Coordinates of N, CA, C and O in Angstrom, one line a residue:
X1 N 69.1 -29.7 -13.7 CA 69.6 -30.7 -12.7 C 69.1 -30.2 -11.4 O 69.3 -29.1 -11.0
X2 N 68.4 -31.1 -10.5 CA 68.5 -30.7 -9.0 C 69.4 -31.7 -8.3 O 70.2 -32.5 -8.9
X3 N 69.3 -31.5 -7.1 CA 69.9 -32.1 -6.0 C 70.4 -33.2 -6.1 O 71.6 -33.5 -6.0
X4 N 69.1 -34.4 -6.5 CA 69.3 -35.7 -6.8 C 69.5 -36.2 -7.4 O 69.6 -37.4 -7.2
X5 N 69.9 -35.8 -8.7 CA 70.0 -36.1 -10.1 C 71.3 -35.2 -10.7 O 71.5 -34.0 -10.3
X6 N 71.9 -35.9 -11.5 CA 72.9 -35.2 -12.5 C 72.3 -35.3 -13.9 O 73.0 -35.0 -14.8
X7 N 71.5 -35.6 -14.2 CA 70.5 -35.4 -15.2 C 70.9 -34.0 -16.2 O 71.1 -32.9 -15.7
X8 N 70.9 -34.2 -17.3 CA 70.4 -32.9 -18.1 C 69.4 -32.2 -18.0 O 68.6 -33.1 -18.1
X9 N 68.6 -31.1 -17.8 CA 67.4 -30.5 -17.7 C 66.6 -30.5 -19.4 O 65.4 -30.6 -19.7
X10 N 67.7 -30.3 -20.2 CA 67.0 -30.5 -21.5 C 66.0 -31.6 -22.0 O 65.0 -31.4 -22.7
X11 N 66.4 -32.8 -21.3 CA 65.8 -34.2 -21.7 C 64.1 -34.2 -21.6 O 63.5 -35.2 -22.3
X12 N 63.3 -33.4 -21.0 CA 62.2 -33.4 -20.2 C 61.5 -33.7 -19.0 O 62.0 -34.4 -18.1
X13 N 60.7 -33.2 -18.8 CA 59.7 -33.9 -17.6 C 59.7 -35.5 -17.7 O 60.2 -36.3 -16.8
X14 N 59.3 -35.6 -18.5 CA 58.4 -37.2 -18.9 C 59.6 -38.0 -19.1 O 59.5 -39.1 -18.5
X15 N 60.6 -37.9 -19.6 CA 62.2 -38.5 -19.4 C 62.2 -38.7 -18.6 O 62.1 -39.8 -18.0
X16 N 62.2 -37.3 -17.8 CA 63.3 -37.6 -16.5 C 61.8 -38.3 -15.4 O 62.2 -39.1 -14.6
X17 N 61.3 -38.2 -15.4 CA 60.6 -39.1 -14.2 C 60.5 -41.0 -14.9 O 60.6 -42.0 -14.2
X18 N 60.4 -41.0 -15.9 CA 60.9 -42.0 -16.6 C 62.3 -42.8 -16.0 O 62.2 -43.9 -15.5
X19 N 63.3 -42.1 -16.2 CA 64.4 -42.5 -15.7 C 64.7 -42.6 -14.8 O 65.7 -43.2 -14.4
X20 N 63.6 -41.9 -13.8 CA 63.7 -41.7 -12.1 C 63.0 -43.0 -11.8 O 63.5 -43.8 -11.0
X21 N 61.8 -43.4 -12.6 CA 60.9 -44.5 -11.8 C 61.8 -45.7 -12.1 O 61.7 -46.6 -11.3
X22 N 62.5 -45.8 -13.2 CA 63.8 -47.0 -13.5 C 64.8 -46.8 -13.0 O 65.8 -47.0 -13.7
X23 N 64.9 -46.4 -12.1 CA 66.3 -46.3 -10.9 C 67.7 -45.5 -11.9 O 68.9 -45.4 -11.7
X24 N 67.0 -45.0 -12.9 CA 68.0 -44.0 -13.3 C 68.1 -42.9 -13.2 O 67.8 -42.1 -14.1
X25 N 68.9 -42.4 -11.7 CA 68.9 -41.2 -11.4 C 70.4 -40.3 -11.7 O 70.5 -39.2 -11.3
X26 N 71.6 -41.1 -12.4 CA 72.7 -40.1 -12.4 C 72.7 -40.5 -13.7 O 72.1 -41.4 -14.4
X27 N 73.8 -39.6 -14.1 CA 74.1 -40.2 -15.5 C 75.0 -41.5 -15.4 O 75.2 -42.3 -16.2
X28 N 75.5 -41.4 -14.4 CA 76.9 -42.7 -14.7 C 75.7 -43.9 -14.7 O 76.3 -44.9 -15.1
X29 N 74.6 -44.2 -14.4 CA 73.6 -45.3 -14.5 C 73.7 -45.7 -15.7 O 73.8 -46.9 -16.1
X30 N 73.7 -44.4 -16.8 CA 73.6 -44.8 -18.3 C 74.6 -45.4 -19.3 O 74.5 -45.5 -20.5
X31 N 75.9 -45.9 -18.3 CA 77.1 -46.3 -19.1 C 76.6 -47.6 -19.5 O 77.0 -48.0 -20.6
X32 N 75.7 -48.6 -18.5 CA 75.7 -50.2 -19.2 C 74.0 -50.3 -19.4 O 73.4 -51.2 -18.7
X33 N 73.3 -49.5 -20.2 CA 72.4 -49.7 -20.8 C 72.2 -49.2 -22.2 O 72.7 -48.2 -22.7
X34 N 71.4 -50.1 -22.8 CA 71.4 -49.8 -24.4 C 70.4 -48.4 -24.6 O 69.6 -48.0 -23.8
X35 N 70.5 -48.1 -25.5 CA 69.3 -46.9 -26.4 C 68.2 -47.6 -26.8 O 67.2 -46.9 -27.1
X36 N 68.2 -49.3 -26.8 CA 66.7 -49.7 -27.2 C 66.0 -50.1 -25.7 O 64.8 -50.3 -25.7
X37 N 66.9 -50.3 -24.5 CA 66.6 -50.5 -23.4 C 65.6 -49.4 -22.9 O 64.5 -49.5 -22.4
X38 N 66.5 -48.3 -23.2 CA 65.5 -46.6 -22.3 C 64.6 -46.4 -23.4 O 63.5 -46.0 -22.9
X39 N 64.6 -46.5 -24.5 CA 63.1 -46.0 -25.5 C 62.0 -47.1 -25.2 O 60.8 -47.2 -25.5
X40 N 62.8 -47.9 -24.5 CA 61.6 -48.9 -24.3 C 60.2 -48.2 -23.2 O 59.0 -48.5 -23.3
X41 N 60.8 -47.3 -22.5 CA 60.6 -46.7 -21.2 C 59.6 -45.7 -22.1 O 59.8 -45.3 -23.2
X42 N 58.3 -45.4 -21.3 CA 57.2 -44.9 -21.7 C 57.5 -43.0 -21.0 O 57.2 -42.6 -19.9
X43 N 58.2 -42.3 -22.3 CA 58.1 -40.6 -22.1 C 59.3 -40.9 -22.7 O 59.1 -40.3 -23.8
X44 N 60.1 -41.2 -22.8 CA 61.5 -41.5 -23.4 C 61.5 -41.3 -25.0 O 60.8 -42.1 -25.6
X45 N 62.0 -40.7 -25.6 CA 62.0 -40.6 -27.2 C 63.0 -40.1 -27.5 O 63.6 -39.6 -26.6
X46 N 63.8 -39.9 -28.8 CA 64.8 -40.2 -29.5 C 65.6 -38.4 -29.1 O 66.8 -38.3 -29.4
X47 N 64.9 -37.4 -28.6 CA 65.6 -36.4 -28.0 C 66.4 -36.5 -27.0 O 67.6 -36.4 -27.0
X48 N 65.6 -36.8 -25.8 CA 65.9 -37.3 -24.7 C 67.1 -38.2 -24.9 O 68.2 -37.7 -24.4
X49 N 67.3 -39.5 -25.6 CA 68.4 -40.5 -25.8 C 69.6 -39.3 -26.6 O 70.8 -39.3 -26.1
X50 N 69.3 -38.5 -27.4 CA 70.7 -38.2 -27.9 C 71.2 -37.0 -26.6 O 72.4 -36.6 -26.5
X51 N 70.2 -36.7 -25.5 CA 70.5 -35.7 -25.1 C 71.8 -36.3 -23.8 O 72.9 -35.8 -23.5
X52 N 71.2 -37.8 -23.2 CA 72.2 -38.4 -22.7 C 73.0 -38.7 -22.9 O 74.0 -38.6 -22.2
X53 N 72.9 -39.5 -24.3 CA 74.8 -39.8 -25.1 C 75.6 -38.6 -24.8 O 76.7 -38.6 -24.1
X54 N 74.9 -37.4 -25.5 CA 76.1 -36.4 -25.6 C 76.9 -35.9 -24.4 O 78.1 -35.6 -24.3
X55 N 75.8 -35.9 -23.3 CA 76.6 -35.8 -21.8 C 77.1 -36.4 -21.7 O 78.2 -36.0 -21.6
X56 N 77.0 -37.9 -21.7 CA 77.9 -38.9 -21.6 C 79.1 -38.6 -22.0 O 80.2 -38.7 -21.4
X57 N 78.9 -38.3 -23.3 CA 80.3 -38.2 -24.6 C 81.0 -37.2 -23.7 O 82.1 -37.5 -23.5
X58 N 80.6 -36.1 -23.2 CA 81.1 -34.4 -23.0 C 82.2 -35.0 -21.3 O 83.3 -34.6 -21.1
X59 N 81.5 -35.9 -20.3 CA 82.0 -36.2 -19.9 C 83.2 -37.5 -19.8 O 83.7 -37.9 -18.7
X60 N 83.5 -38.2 -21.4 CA 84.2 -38.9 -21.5 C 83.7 -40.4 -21.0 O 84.5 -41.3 -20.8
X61 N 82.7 -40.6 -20.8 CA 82.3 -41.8 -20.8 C 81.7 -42.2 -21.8 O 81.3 -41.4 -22.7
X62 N 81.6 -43.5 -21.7 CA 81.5 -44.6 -23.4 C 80.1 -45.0 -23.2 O 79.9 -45.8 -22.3
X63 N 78.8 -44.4 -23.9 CA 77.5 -45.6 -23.6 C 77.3 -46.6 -24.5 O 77.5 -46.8 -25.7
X64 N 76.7 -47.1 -23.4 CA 76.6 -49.6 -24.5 C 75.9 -49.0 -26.1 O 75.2 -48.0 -26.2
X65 N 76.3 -49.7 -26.9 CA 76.3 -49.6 -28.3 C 74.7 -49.4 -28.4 O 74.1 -49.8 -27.4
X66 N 74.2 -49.0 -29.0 CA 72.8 -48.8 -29.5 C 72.2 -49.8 -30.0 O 70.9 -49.7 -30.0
X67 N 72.8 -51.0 -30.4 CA 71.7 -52.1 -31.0 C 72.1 -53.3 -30.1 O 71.5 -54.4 -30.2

């Protein structure tokens, strides 16, 4: 994580500038978007997505259903 971001560091490079250039820079961004929404996003792959759920999860927030 840096400064600007509450991001995971696990997720990647290519994620995280991914999520940066789609205005998703915290995690609380990722409560009302789907899993087929962000894979849509070019660096984004099925690591990255479980790596956000589970912060999500760890922090008790609920992410939008997957399908």
């Amino acid at each position: 994580m840096d400064d600007q971001t509450d991001l995971p560091s696990g997720i990647g490079k290519p994620a995280t500038r991914a999520f940066a250039a789609a205005g998703y820079t915290r995690l609380e961004h990722f409560t009302h978007v789907t899993d087929a929404e962000l894979a849509s996003l070019h660096g984004v792959g099925p690591k990255a997505l479980r790596i956000i759920r589970e912060a999500l999860e760890t922090r008790g927030r609920a992410p939008e259903p997957t399908e």
